[in-house]
Short mmCIF file of C-alpha atoms in Angstrom, two decimals:
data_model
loop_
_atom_site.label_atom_id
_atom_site.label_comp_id
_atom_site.label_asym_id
_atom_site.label_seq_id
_atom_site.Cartn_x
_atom_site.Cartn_y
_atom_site.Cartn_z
CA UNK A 1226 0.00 0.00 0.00
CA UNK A 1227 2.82 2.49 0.64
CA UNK A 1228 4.57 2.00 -2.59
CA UNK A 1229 1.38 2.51 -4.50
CA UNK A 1230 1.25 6.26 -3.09
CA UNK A 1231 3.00 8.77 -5.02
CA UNK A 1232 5.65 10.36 -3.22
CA UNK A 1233 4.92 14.07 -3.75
CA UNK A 1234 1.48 13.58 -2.29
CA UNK A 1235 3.00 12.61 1.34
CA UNK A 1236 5.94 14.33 1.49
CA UNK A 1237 5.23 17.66 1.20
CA UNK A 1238 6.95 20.82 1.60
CA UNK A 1239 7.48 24.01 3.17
CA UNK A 1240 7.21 27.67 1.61
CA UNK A 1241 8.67 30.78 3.03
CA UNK A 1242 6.77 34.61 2.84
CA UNK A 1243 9.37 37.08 4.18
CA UNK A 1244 7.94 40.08 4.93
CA UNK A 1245 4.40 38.48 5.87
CA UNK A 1246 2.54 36.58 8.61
CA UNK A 1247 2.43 33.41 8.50
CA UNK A 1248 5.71 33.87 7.16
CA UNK A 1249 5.86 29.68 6.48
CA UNK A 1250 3.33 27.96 4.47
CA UNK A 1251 3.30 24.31 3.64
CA UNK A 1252 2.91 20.96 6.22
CA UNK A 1253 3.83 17.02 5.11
CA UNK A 1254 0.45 15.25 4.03
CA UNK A 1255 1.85 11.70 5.22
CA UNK A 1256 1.39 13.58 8.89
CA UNK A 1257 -1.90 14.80 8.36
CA UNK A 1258 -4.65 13.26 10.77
CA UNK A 1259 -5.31 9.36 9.79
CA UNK A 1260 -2.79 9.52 6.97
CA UNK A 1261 0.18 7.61 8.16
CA UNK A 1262 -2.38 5.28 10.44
CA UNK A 1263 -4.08 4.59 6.93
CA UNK A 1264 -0.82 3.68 5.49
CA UNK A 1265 0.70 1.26 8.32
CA UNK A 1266 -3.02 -0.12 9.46
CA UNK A 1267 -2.50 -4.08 10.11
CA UNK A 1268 1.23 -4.41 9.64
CA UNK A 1269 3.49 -6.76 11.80
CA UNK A 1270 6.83 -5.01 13.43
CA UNK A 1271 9.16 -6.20 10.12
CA UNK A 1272 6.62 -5.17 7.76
CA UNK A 1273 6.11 -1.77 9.85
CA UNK A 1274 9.79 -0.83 9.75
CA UNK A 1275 10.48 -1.38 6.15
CA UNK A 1276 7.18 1.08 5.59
CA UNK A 1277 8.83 3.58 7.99
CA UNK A 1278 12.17 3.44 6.15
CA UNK A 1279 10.08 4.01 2.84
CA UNK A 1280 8.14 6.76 4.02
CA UNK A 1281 10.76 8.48 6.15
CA UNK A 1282 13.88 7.98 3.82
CA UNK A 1283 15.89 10.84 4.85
CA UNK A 1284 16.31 9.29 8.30
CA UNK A 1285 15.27 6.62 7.72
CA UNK A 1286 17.25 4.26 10.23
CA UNK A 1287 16.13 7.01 13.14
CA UNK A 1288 12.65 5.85 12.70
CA UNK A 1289 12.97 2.50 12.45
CA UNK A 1290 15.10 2.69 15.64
CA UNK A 1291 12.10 4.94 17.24
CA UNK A 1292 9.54 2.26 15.59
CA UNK A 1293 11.02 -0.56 17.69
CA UNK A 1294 10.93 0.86 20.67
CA UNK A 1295 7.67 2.00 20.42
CA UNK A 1296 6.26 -1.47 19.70
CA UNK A 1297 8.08 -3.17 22.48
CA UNK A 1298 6.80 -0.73 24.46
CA UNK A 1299 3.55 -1.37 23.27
CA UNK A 1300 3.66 -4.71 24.25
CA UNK A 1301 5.05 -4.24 27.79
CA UNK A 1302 8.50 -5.89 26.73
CA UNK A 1303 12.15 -4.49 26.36
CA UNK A 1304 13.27 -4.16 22.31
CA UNK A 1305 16.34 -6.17 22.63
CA UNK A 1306 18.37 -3.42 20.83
CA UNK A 1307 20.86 -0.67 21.85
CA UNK A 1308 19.16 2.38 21.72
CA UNK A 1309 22.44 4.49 22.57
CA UNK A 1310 24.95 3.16 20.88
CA UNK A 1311 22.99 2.83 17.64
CA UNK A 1312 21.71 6.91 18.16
CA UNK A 1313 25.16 7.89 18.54
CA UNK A 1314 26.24 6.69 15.40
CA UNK A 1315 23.39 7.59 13.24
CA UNK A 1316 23.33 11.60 14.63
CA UNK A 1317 27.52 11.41 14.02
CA UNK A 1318 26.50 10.10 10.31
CA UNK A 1319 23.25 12.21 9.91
CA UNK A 1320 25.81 15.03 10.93
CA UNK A 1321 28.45 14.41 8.41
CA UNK A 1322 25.80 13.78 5.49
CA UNK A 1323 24.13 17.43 6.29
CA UNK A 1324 27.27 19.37 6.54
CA UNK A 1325 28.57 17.48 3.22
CA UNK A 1326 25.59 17.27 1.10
CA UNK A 1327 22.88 19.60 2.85
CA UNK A 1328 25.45 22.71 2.98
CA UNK A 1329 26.62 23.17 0.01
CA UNK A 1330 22.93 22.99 -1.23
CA UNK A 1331 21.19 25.51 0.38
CA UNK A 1332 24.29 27.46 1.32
CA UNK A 1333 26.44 27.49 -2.27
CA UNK A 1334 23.69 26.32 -4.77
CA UNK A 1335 25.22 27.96 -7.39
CA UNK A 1336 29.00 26.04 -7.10
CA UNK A 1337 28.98 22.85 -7.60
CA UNK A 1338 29.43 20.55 -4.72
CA UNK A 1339 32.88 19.04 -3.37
CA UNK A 1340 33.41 16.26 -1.93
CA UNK A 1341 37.20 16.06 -2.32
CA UNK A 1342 37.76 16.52 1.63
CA UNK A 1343 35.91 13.75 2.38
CA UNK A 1344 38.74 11.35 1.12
CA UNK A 1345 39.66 8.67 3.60
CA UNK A 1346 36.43 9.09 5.61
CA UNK A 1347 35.90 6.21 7.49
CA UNK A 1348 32.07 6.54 8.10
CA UNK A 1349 30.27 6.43 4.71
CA UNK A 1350 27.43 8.69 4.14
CA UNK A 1351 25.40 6.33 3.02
CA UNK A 1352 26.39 3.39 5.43
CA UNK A 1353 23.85 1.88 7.90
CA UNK A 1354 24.27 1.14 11.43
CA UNK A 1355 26.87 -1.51 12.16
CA UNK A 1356 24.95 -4.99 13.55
CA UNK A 1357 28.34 -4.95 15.89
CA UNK A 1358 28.58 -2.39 18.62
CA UNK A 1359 32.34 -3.32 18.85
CA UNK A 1360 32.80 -2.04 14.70
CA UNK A 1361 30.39 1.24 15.35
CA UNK A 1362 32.88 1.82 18.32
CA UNK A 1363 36.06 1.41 16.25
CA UNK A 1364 34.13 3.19 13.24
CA UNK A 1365 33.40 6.32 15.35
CA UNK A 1366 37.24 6.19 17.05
CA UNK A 1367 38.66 6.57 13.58
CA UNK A 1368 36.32 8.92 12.31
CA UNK A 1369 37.72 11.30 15.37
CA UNK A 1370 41.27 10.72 14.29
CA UNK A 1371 40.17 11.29 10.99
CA UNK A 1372 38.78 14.68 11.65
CA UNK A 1373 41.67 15.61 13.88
CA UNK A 1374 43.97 14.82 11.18
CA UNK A 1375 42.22 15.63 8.12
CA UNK A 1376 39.39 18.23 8.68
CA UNK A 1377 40.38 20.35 11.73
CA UNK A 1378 44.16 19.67 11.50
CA UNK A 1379 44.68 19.97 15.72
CA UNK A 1380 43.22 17.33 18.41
CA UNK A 1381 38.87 18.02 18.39
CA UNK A 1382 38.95 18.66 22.56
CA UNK A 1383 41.32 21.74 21.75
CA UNK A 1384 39.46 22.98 18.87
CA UNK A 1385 36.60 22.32 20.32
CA UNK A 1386 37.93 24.93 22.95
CA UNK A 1387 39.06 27.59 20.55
CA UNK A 1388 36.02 27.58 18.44
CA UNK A 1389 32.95 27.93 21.34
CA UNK A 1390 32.21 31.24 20.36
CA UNK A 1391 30.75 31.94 16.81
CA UNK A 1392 33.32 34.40 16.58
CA UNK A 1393 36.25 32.05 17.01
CA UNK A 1394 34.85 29.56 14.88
CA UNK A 1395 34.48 31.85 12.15
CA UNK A 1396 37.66 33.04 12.52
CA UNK A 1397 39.15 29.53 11.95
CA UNK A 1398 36.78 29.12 8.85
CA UNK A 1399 38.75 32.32 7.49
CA UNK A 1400 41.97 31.40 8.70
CA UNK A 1401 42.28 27.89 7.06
CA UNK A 1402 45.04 28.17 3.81
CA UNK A 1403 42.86 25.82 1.63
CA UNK A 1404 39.20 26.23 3.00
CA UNK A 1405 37.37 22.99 3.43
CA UNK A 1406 34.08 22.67 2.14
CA UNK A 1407 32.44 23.15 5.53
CA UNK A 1408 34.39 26.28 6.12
CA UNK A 1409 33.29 27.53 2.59
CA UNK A 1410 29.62 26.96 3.53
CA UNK A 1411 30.07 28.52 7.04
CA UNK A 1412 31.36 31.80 5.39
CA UNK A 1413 28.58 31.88 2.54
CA UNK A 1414 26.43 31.84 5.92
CA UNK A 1415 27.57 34.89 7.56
CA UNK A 1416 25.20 37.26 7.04
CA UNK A 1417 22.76 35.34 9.61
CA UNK A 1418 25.51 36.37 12.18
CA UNK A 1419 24.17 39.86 12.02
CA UNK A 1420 20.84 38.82 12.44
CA UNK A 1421 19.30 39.38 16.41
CA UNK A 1422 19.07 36.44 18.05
CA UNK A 1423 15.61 34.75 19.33
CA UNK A 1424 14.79 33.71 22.83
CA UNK A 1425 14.92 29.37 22.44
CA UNK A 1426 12.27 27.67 24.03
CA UNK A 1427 13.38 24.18 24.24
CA UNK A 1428 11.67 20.89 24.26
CA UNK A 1429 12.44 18.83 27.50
CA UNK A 1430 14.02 16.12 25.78
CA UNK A 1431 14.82 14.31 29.13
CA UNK A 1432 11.97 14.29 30.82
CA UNK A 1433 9.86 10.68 30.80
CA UNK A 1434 6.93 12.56 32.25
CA UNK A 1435 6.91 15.32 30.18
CA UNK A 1436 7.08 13.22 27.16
CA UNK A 1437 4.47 11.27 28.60
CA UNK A 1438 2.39 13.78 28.03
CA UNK A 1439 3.22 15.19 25.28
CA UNK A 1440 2.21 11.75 24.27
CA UNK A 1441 -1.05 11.61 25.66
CA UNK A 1442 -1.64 15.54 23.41
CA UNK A 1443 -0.62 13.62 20.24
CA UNK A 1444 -3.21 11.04 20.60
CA UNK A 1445 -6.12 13.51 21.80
CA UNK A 1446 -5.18 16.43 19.08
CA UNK A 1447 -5.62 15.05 15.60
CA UNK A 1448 -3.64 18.19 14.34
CA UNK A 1449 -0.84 17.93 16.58
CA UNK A 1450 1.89 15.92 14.71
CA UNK A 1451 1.58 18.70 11.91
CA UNK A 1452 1.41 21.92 14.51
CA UNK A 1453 3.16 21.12 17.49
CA UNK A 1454 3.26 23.07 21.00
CA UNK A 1455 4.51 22.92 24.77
CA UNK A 1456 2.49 24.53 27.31
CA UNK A 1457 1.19 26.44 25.04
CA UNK A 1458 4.24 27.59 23.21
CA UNK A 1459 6.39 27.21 20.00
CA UNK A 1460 9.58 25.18 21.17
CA UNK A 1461 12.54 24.24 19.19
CA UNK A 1462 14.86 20.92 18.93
CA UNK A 1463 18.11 20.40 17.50
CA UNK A 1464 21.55 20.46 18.29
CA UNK A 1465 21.67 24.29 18.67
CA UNK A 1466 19.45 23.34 21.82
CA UNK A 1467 21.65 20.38 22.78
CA UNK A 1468 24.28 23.09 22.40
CA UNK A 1469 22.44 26.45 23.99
CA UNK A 1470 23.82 29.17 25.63
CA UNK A 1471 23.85 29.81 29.10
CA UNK A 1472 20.10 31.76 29.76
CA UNK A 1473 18.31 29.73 26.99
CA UNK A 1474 19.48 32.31 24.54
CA UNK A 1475 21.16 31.95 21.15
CA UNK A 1476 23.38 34.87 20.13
CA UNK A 1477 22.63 34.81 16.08
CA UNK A 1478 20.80 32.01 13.74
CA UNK A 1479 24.28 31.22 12.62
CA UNK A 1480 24.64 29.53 16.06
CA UNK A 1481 22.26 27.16 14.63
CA UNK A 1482 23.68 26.64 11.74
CA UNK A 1483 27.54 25.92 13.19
CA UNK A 1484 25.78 23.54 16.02
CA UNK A 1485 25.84 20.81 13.66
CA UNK A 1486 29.62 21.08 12.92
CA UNK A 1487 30.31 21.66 16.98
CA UNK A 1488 28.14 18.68 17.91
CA UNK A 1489 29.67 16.28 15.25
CA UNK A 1490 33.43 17.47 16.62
CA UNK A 1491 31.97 16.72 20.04
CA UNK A 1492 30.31 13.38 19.13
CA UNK A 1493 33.45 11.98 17.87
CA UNK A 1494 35.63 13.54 20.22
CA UNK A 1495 33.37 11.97 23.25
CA UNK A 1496 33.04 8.46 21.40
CA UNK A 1497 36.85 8.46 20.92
CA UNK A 1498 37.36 9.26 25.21
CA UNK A 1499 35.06 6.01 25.83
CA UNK A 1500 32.42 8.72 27.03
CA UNK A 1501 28.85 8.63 26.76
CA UNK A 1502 26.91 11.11 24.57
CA UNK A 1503 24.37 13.51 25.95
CA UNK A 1504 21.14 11.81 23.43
CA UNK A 1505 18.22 11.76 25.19
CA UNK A 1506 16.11 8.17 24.39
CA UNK A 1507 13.29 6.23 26.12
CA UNK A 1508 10.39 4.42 26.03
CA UNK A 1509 7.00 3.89 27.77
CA UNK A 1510 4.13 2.10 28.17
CA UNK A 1511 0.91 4.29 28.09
CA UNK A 1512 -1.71 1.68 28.53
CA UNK A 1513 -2.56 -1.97 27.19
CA UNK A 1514 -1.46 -2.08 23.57
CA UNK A 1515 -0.04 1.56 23.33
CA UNK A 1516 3.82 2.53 23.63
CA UNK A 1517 5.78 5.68 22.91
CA UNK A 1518 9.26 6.07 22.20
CA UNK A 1519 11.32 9.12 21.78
CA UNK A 1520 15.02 9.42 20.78
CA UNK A 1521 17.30 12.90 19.59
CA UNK A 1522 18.55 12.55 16.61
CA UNK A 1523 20.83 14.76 14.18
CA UNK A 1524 17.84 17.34 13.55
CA UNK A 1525 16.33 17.09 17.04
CA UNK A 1526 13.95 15.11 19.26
CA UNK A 1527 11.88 11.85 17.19
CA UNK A 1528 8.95 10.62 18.80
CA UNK A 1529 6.84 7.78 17.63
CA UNK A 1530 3.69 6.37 19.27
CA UNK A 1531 1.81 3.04 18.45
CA UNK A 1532 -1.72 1.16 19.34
CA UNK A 1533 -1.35 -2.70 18.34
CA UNK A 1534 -3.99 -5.49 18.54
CA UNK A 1535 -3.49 -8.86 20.22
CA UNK A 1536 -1.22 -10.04 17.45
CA UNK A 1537 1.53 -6.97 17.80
CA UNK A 1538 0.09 -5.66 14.17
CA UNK A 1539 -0.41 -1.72 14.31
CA UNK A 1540 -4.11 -0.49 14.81
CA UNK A 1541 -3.30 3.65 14.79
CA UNK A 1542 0.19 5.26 14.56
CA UNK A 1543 1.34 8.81 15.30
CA UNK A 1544 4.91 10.29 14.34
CA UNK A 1545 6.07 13.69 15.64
CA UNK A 1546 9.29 14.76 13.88
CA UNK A 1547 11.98 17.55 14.54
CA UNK A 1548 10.60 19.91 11.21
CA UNK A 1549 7.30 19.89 12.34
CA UNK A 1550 8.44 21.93 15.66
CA UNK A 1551 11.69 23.99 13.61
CA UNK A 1552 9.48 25.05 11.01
CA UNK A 1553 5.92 26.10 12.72
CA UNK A 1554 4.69 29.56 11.42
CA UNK A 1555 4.48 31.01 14.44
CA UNK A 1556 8.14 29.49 15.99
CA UNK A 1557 11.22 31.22 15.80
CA UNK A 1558 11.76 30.99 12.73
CA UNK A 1559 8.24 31.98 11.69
CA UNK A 1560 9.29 34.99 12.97
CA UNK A 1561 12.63 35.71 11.74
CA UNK A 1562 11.20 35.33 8.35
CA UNK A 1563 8.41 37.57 9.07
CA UNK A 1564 10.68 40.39 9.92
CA UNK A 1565 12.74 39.75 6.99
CA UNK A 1566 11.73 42.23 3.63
CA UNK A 1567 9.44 41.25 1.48
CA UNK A 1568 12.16 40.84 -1.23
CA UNK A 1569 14.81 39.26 0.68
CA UNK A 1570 14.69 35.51 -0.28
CA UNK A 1571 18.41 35.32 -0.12
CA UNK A 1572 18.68 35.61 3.68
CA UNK A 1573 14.90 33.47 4.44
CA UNK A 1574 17.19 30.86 2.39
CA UNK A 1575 19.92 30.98 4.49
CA UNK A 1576 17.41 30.89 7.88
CA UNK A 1577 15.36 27.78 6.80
CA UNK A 1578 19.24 26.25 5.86
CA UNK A 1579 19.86 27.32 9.95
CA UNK A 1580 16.76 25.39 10.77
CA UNK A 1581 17.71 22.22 9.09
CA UNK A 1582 14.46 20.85 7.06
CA UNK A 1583 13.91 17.41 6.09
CA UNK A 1584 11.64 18.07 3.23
CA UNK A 1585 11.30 20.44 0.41
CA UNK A 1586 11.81 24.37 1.69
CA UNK A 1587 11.38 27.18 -1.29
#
């Protein structure tokens, strides 16, 4: 039944109006109410995760990972996989792929793309999730040596040190004799730097209850996977909140755009210590035959909730995903765009770039 769907009419897009209220137009039809519940209706776990990688390709292995949990949760049993270790890789590679492929996109469209400096990479951007934890380990140590010796060209705990400040890192990005890719894309960004920075309003991320509840909204609120809130509010997810400044407060939208280079640095540099990463992941049981399970991922917090019948196949299913938060009208950058002129495409480009979509954003 999935594959029988054309893809444009569930994937969607978004469509930015500086200058106006709502300054973003657009929403993902395969979230809209009793779409994605149509599409999954009497499927067993196997058959439900290779629907989820088919409908969510972009991140594909993020959802399935969510999925998983979600049914076991459902069912009042433990998944028998490594939530951790698995998110820790994926967000390192989901990292990687965005600054390679995502960057020079929506930052540089008019260049064409290199991917020279990714010679010798030892994660492939297109690789999936190692069944051995002991080769994800190794996988994740080299890619830190890797970046240390090829990319940042000084050990990542020290650079990580020098470039905390948007100031220092674009300093470095300036200072490099042959600028890497990701320094090129950094510097076409610059003009968000002068931009005024918006209060953050984060999703808790590591609170069971909370998500609990935000849980319980999703399944009473047929609108809510498409036009999220928290108490009442807009709230944000991504690395730039993984990453916030003291006071909740980001100092310029390029701070969200040069999270995603800090946290992949940090990532590696943490994985190669023997440390554990800072992703918040769970799972619950909400009542007979219903589980949620949340996990952060590269563009922010994933949660997935699930009804089964007696045989474990899916009855109603409910997917709240990092855009749908990022790219509300009435969220931050809603109103960024909105106080943008009406002309000014160029820098509402350069925001939704900041912001990280996972669909289509004109």
């Amino acid at each position: 039944m999935v594959a029988s769907i054309p893809a444009e009419a569930i994937v969607g897009q978004y469509v930015l109006h500086p200058g106006r209220t709502p300054a973003i137009t657009g929403h993902r039809p395969i979230l809209a109410p009793g779409c994605l519940a149509g599409l999954l209706q009497g499927q067993d776990l196997p058959r439900l995760l290779r629907s989820l990688g088919s409908l969510f390709t972009l991140c594909a292995q993020a959802h399935q990972q969510c999925a998983q949990q979600a049914h076991a949760a459902a069912l009042a049993q433990e998944s028998g996989s490594s939530p951790h270790q698995n998110l820790l890789w994926l967000t390192t590679r989901d990292h990687l792929r965005s600054v390679a492929l995502d960057w020079p996109a929506r930052l540089m469209p008019q260049q064409p793309p290199d991917l020279s400096w990714l010679q010798g990479c030892p994660v492939a951007l297109g690789a999936a999730v190692p069944q051995d934890a002991t080769v994800a380990t190794q996988q994740m140590r080299a890619l830190a040596h890797w970046l240390q010796t090829t990319l940042l060209h000084e050990p990542l705990d020290s650079w990580l040190e020098r470039c905390a400040s948007d100031q220092s890192l674009l300093a470095w990005c300036h200072a490099q004799p042959t600028r890497s890719a990701p320094a090129q894309a950094l510097l076409h960004a610059e003009p968000l730097c002068a931009l005024p920075a918006v209060a953050l309003q984060p999703l808790p991320a590591g609170d069971a209850d909370a998500l609990k509840a935000l849980a319980n909204v999703l399944w009473n609120d047929a609108d809510f996977c498409q036009y999220p809130t928290w108490l009442g509010r807009c709230a944000e997810t991504g690395p730039w909140v993984r990453c916030s400044h003291p006071g909740g407060v980001m100092r310029t939208p390029w701070t969200r755009l040069a999270s995603r280079l800090r946290e992949l640095v940090e990532l590696a540099a943490l994985a190669h210590a023997g440390q554990p990463a800072s992703l918040a992941h769970g799972a619950l049981t909400l009542a007979t035959g219903c589980g949620v399970a949340w996990c952060e991922m590269a563009r922010g917090l994933l949660l997935h909730s699930v009804r089964i019948d007696d045989q474990g196949r899916v009855q109603d299913y409910r997917v709240l995903a990092p855009t749908e938060w990022n790219f509300h009208p009435e969220g931050s950058l809603g109103q960024a765009v909105a106080s943008l002129a009406p002309d000014d495409r160029d820098t509402a480009r350069l925001l939704a770039a900041a912001f990280d979509p996972c669909v289509a954003c004109l």
